XYZ file of C-alpha atoms in Angstrom:
392
model
C 31.356 76.381 45.163
C 32.914 74.615 42.779
C 34.220 71.946 45.019
C 31.119 71.414 46.571
C 29.454 70.828 43.116
C 32.619 68.235 42.585
C 31.960 66.764 46.089
C 28.035 66.346 45.064
C 28.764 64.621 41.582
C 31.163 62.232 43.254
C 28.861 61.193 45.885
C 26.279 60.783 43.306
C 28.312 58.909 40.873
C 29.243 56.302 43.739
C 25.681 56.194 44.328
C 24.573 55.286 40.855
C 27.852 52.972 40.565
C 26.680 51.248 43.977
C 23.147 51.267 42.795
C 23.996 49.674 39.752
C 26.394 46.775 41.033
C 23.265 46.224 43.815
C 20.931 45.773 41.214
C 23.160 43.795 38.769
C 24.019 41.538 42.085
C 19.988 41.081 42.555
C 19.779 40.012 39.229
C 22.277 37.868 39.066
C 20.973 36.054 42.178
C 17.406 35.941 41.003
C 18.446 34.226 37.922
C 20.618 31.825 39.824
C 17.362 31.258 42.133
C 14.999 30.922 39.333
C 17.587 28.072 37.425
C 17.857 26.454 40.823
C 13.989 26.256 41.018
C 13.609 24.799 37.683
C 16.230 22.084 38.285
C 14.426 21.556 41.407
C 11.158 20.949 39.686
C 12.502 18.795 37.106
C 13.965 16.332 39.507
C 10.229 16.331 41.199
C 8.718 15.576 38.065
C 11.400 13.066 37.419
C 10.616 11.323 40.886
C 6.725 11.337 40.196
C 7.512 9.849 36.865
C 9.798 7.247 38.463
C 6.813 6.350 41.006
C 4.332 5.943 38.375
C 6.568 3.832 36.283
C 7.179 1.444 39.223
C 3.731 1.460 40.153
C 2.449 0.447 36.610
C 5.412 -2.064 36.333
C 4.494 -3.760 39.650
C 0.926 -4.162 38.630
C 1.834 -5.524 35.366
C 4.245 -8.236 36.799
C 2.033 -9.167 39.583
C -0.694 -10.097 37.055
C -1.696 -13.826 37.254
C -1.981 -16.077 34.171
C -3.562 -19.386 34.069
C -3.710 -21.974 31.406
C -7.320 -22.355 32.024
C -8.214 -18.957 30.783
C -8.231 -17.471 27.354
C -4.884 -16.472 26.018
C -6.474 -13.653 24.257
C -8.140 -12.217 27.220
C -4.980 -12.467 29.459
C -2.953 -10.673 26.765
C -5.506 -8.115 26.330
C -5.943 -7.436 29.727
C -2.196 -6.803 30.194
C -2.015 -4.416 27.301
C -5.221 -2.549 28.518
C -3.565 -2.217 31.987
C -0.782 -0.795 30.384
C -2.891 1.651 28.310
C -0.940 0.336 25.301
C -1.233 2.073 21.889
C 0.128 0.072 18.787
C -0.205 -3.456 17.460
C 0.800 -6.563 19.426
C 1.848 -9.657 17.757
C 2.426 -12.967 19.984
C 3.658 -15.830 18.194
C 4.064 -19.694 19.964
C 5.911 -22.589 18.316
C 5.610 -20.757 14.797
C 1.949 -20.276 15.069
C 0.408 -16.855 15.655
C -2.080 -16.647 18.699
C -2.325 -13.016 18.969
C -2.575 -10.227 16.794
C -4.419 -6.854 17.666
C -4.362 -3.315 17.165
C -5.134 -0.756 20.125
C -5.955 2.741 19.980
C -5.483 5.440 17.152
C -3.141 5.135 14.060
C -4.335 8.853 14.066
C -6.845 10.487 16.184
C -7.701 13.378 13.657
C -8.771 10.975 10.938
C -10.306 8.651 13.647
C -8.238 5.876 12.025
C -7.429 2.883 14.180
C -4.622 0.728 14.552
C -4.933 -2.556 13.171
C -2.976 -6.045 12.829
C -1.157 -4.790 9.701
C -0.701 -1.095 10.911
C 2.952 0.486 9.995
C 5.139 1.812 12.760
C 8.958 3.032 12.874
C 10.893 0.270 14.477
C 13.405 2.719 15.453
C 16.847 1.237 16.819
C 15.850 -2.302 15.919
C 16.957 -1.213 12.559
C 20.447 -1.587 13.853
C 20.043 -5.422 14.117
C 19.290 -5.285 10.402
C 22.283 -3.298 9.459
C 24.381 -5.479 11.805
C 23.404 -8.674 9.515
C 24.589 -6.586 6.332
C 27.874 -6.276 7.994
C 28.084 -9.778 8.911
C 26.804 -10.995 5.240
C 30.088 -9.386 4.090
C 32.039 -11.046 6.558
C 30.445 -14.478 5.471
C 31.562 -13.631 1.870
C 35.087 -12.562 3.082
C 34.883 -9.006 1.869
C 35.281 -7.956 5.455
C 36.817 -8.811 8.978
C 35.306 -7.905 12.302
C 39.021 -7.142 13.021
C 39.379 -4.383 10.435
C 40.301 -0.958 12.044
C 37.806 1.938 11.169
C 40.393 3.772 9.668
C 40.580 1.364 6.656
C 37.367 2.786 5.555
C 37.503 6.451 7.094
C 41.208 7.280 7.099
C 40.392 10.614 8.493
C 38.461 9.367 11.365
C 39.253 10.178 15.171
C 39.922 6.866 16.960
C 40.621 4.904 13.807
C 41.938 1.876 15.413
C 38.463 1.234 16.489
C 37.271 -1.927 14.981
C 34.357 -3.228 13.186
C 33.600 -5.611 16.289
C 33.486 -2.856 18.527
C 31.025 -0.596 16.275
C 28.727 -3.584 16.322
C 28.946 -4.124 19.919
C 28.585 -0.178 21.356
C 32.013 -0.525 22.573
C 33.775 2.596 21.084
C 34.381 5.970 22.066
C 32.589 7.586 19.458
C 29.640 10.101 19.587
C 27.911 12.445 17.361
C 26.038 15.250 19.305
C 23.518 16.508 16.479
C 23.022 15.835 13.053
C 22.781 18.312 10.319
C 19.724 20.395 10.020
C 19.454 20.307 6.233
C 18.474 17.157 4.187
C 21.433 15.387 3.031
C 22.263 12.566 0.639
C 23.497 9.235 2.278
C 27.061 9.920 1.438
C 26.520 13.442 3.007
C 25.209 11.844 6.138
C 28.299 9.655 6.590
C 30.913 12.589 5.638
C 28.963 14.761 8.019
C 29.343 12.300 10.892
C 32.956 11.466 10.325
C 33.524 15.199 10.387
C 31.643 16.331 13.479
C 31.950 12.917 15.732
C 33.842 12.746 19.054
C 36.082 10.316 20.630
C 36.655 9.625 24.195
C 39.741 7.072 24.298
C 38.633 6.246 27.599
C 35.229 4.677 26.596
C 36.972 2.408 24.033
C 36.278 -1.189 25.260
C 33.188 -0.471 27.204
C 29.522 -0.408 26.467
C 28.259 3.203 25.702
C 25.095 3.587 23.534
C 25.676 5.720 20.337
C 23.908 5.415 17.328
C 26.648 6.938 15.151
C 28.412 3.530 15.409
C 25.620 2.025 12.950
C 25.650 5.071 10.962
C 29.478 4.118 10.205
C 28.634 0.586 9.520
C 25.822 1.822 6.568
C 28.709 3.957 5.115
C 30.899 0.813 5.083
C 28.115 -1.335 3.619
C 27.831 1.557 1.080
C 31.882 1.564 0.490
C 32.125 -2.212 -0.155
C 28.899 -3.082 -2.182
C 28.967 0.151 -4.226
C 25.464 0.320 -3.512
C 23.514 2.887 -1.567
C 22.241 1.504 1.984
C 18.531 1.767 0.588
C 19.624 -0.689 -2.345
C 21.022 -2.955 -0.027
C 18.042 -3.100 2.362
C 15.657 -3.292 -0.582
C 17.491 -6.102 -2.131
C 18.996 -7.837 0.796
C 16.106 -7.436 3.275
C 12.824 -6.594 1.784
C 12.940 -8.290 -1.721
C 14.760 -11.650 -0.116
C 12.164 -11.921 2.884
C 9.134 -11.036 0.672
C 8.197 -8.267 2.879
C 5.045 -6.064 1.993
C 4.695 -3.765 4.952
C 8.107 -2.500 5.073
C 10.057 0.540 3.756
C 11.873 3.880 4.593
C 10.056 6.524 6.289
C 11.324 9.324 4.316
C 9.204 8.020 1.205
C 5.967 7.752 3.327
C 4.216 4.712 4.976
C 1.385 4.820 2.444
C -1.784 2.195 3.372
C -1.444 1.386 6.928
C 0.417 4.546 8.031
C 0.519 5.867 11.629
C 1.190 9.011 13.434
C 3.538 9.083 15.887
C 2.234 10.759 19.320
C 4.316 11.988 22.167
C 3.103 11.999 25.842
C 3.692 14.846 28.292
C 6.002 13.902 31.157
C 4.430 11.933 33.703
C 1.329 11.244 31.365
C -0.055 7.661 31.583
C -3.362 8.074 29.711
C -3.280 8.616 25.976
C -4.880 11.981 25.074
C -3.215 12.049 21.245
C -2.811 15.807 22.017
C 0.769 16.271 20.735
C 2.093 14.769 17.184
C 5.750 14.075 17.632
C 7.847 16.316 14.931
C 10.431 14.739 12.644
C 11.947 16.705 9.699
C 13.208 15.293 6.546
C 16.946 15.986 7.569
C 16.231 13.777 10.847
C 14.965 11.121 8.619
C 18.131 11.321 6.350
C 20.299 11.506 9.506
C 19.077 7.860 10.868
C 20.994 6.328 8.352
C 21.164 2.548 9.092
C 20.169 3.403 12.805
C 16.354 4.017 12.635
C 15.026 5.347 9.464
C 12.750 2.266 8.581
C 9.022 1.489 9.239
C 7.356 -1.883 9.476
C 4.165 -4.120 10.536
C 4.621 -6.088 13.541
C 4.494 -9.077 11.184
C 7.067 -7.780 8.809
C 9.403 -7.228 11.945
C 8.726 -10.849 13.382
C 9.102 -12.190 9.837
C 12.802 -10.134 9.562
C 14.092 -11.041 13.079
C 13.085 -14.536 12.824
C 15.023 -14.948 9.399
C 18.139 -13.569 11.067
C 18.207 -16.038 14.188
C 17.224 -19.341 11.700
C 19.583 -19.322 9.210
C 17.858 -17.587 6.143
C 20.263 -14.699 6.338
C 23.454 -15.709 8.050
C 24.782 -19.022 8.610
C 24.006 -20.177 12.602
C 27.996 -19.932 13.491
C 27.805 -16.280 12.394
C 24.561 -15.730 13.868
C 26.106 -16.869 17.218
C 29.408 -14.656 16.581
C 27.120 -11.529 15.613
C 25.148 -11.670 18.733
C 27.827 -12.608 21.236
C 27.273 -10.487 24.203
C 30.460 -8.181 25.326
C 32.262 -8.459 28.736
C 30.945 -5.015 29.821
C 27.155 -5.295 28.731
C 24.350 -7.519 27.213
C 24.450 -5.607 23.843
C 26.121 -7.598 20.728
C 25.300 -7.144 17.022
C 22.354 -4.713 17.259
C 20.799 -7.000 20.049
C 20.475 -7.414 23.428
C 21.477 -10.809 24.022
C 20.075 -10.711 27.961
C 18.688 -14.167 28.463
C 20.125 -17.817 27.698
C 17.445 -18.805 25.216
C 16.068 -15.231 24.243
C 17.146 -11.944 22.660
C 15.647 -8.235 22.837
C 15.620 -5.368 20.545
C 13.951 -2.064 21.380
C 13.705 1.286 19.976
C 12.386 5.163 20.775
C 11.924 8.401 19.120
C 9.668 10.490 17.257
C 6.502 9.771 19.098
C 7.001 5.815 18.523
C 8.333 3.045 20.722
C 9.237 -0.749 19.281
C 10.016 -3.629 20.860
C 10.737 -7.683 20.309
C 11.431 -10.404 22.592
C 12.474 -13.330 20.274
C 13.570 -17.063 21.314
C 16.792 -18.048 20.069
C 15.460 -20.402 17.510
C 13.092 -18.067 16.149
C 9.858 -20.069 17.209
C 8.531 -17.915 19.709
C 8.318 -14.225 20.214
C 6.217 -11.235 21.546
C 6.309 -7.998 19.107
C 4.838 -4.645 20.426
C 5.058 -1.745 18.118
C 3.451 1.780 19.430
C 2.847 5.060 18.019
C 2.541 6.586 21.104
C 5.594 7.069 23.515
C 5.144 7.497 26.885
C 8.212 7.508 29.366
C 6.048 6.624 32.303
C 4.984 3.549 30.639
C 7.569 1.632 28.637
C 6.380 -1.323 26.724
C 8.771 -3.465 27.718
C 7.306 -4.456 30.973
C 4.119 -5.892 29.158
C 6.128 -7.303 26.283
C 8.359 -9.221 28.821
C 5.525 -10.090 30.808
C 3.807 -11.652 28.166
C 6.925 -13.526 26.751
C 7.347 -14.943 30.060
C 4.172 -16.436 30.834
C 4.109 -17.922 27.172
C 7.237 -19.757 27.788
C 5.902 -20.757 31.411
C 3.061 -22.507 29.294
C 0.271 -20.192 30.565
C -0.515 -19.067 26.936
C -1.791 -21.647 24.385
């Protein structure tokens, strides 16, 4: 009898174990299936988004401009086609030929975007940080060939040069910034401690914002001033800018709210405000922490290329494109006679196309970022038509 009970218990135990294994196997397989379904859904959404991007870009590029038609009407039509939200500025031969706001600066408050509305310029700030570095080179206080470990002795990949930081040809990357608000020096220290270095990427273009954060830290070291003080003195005051400042201090009059579209969305709904913490504002040191109006941005970028901040020789050196990409000194040197700069983040998108003599340009600043409809297509189309003589 005891043997019989023991046998039954063994059989029961095996059944329980077998059932448990079967349940575990089923659960694991089900989890894998759900993950695969999610991946497949994302791929389908990405394909749909790409199709929308191509269709809209094709429509914008195919638009016909004419010298006999109103420039104002033609530019407005292109921006309406792309359902642009923000402020547009077009300058031809040093004359403003178009300046207009579209959509809401803040939907809840029913505030509209206007000619002097303020927007985060995001990565376009890198072009200004680059100028800060080049002004130090011009003054003999820094060499582009200096290794980074001259300024950050403990950094990984210390033989990387200042020039490589400016051109995004380093192997540096910082996955995440601090989650608590930090001072400028703490932001730099955090980056030096937590960045990674991939030797195989050294010398090849690979975009990483931490490069310009490190450059901002070098400006601090050499000048003995905060980056904010440098920016206020060497950019805002020197160029007499009145609609420019640091996001962390608030935009004041003319402020805009950043909105984030859902994936695949083209028509603005203003349903979702894009979040940004104080810590994130601090972490963007030298790389994307400034707001400007379209007019102030054009004035600044023009001042860079026309000799108000650097000698023509040093402008050419700074903006020289690399062998592995068009990026150089904070801008894309992607056309023989024009430069481009672009930024995305926190519900904003910023773009400028500028002739190398600073006389002609198109600025588009948006507070409604949509991945299906980058403003670059409309910006490049308007600039192309202007330079072709179809806009007066």
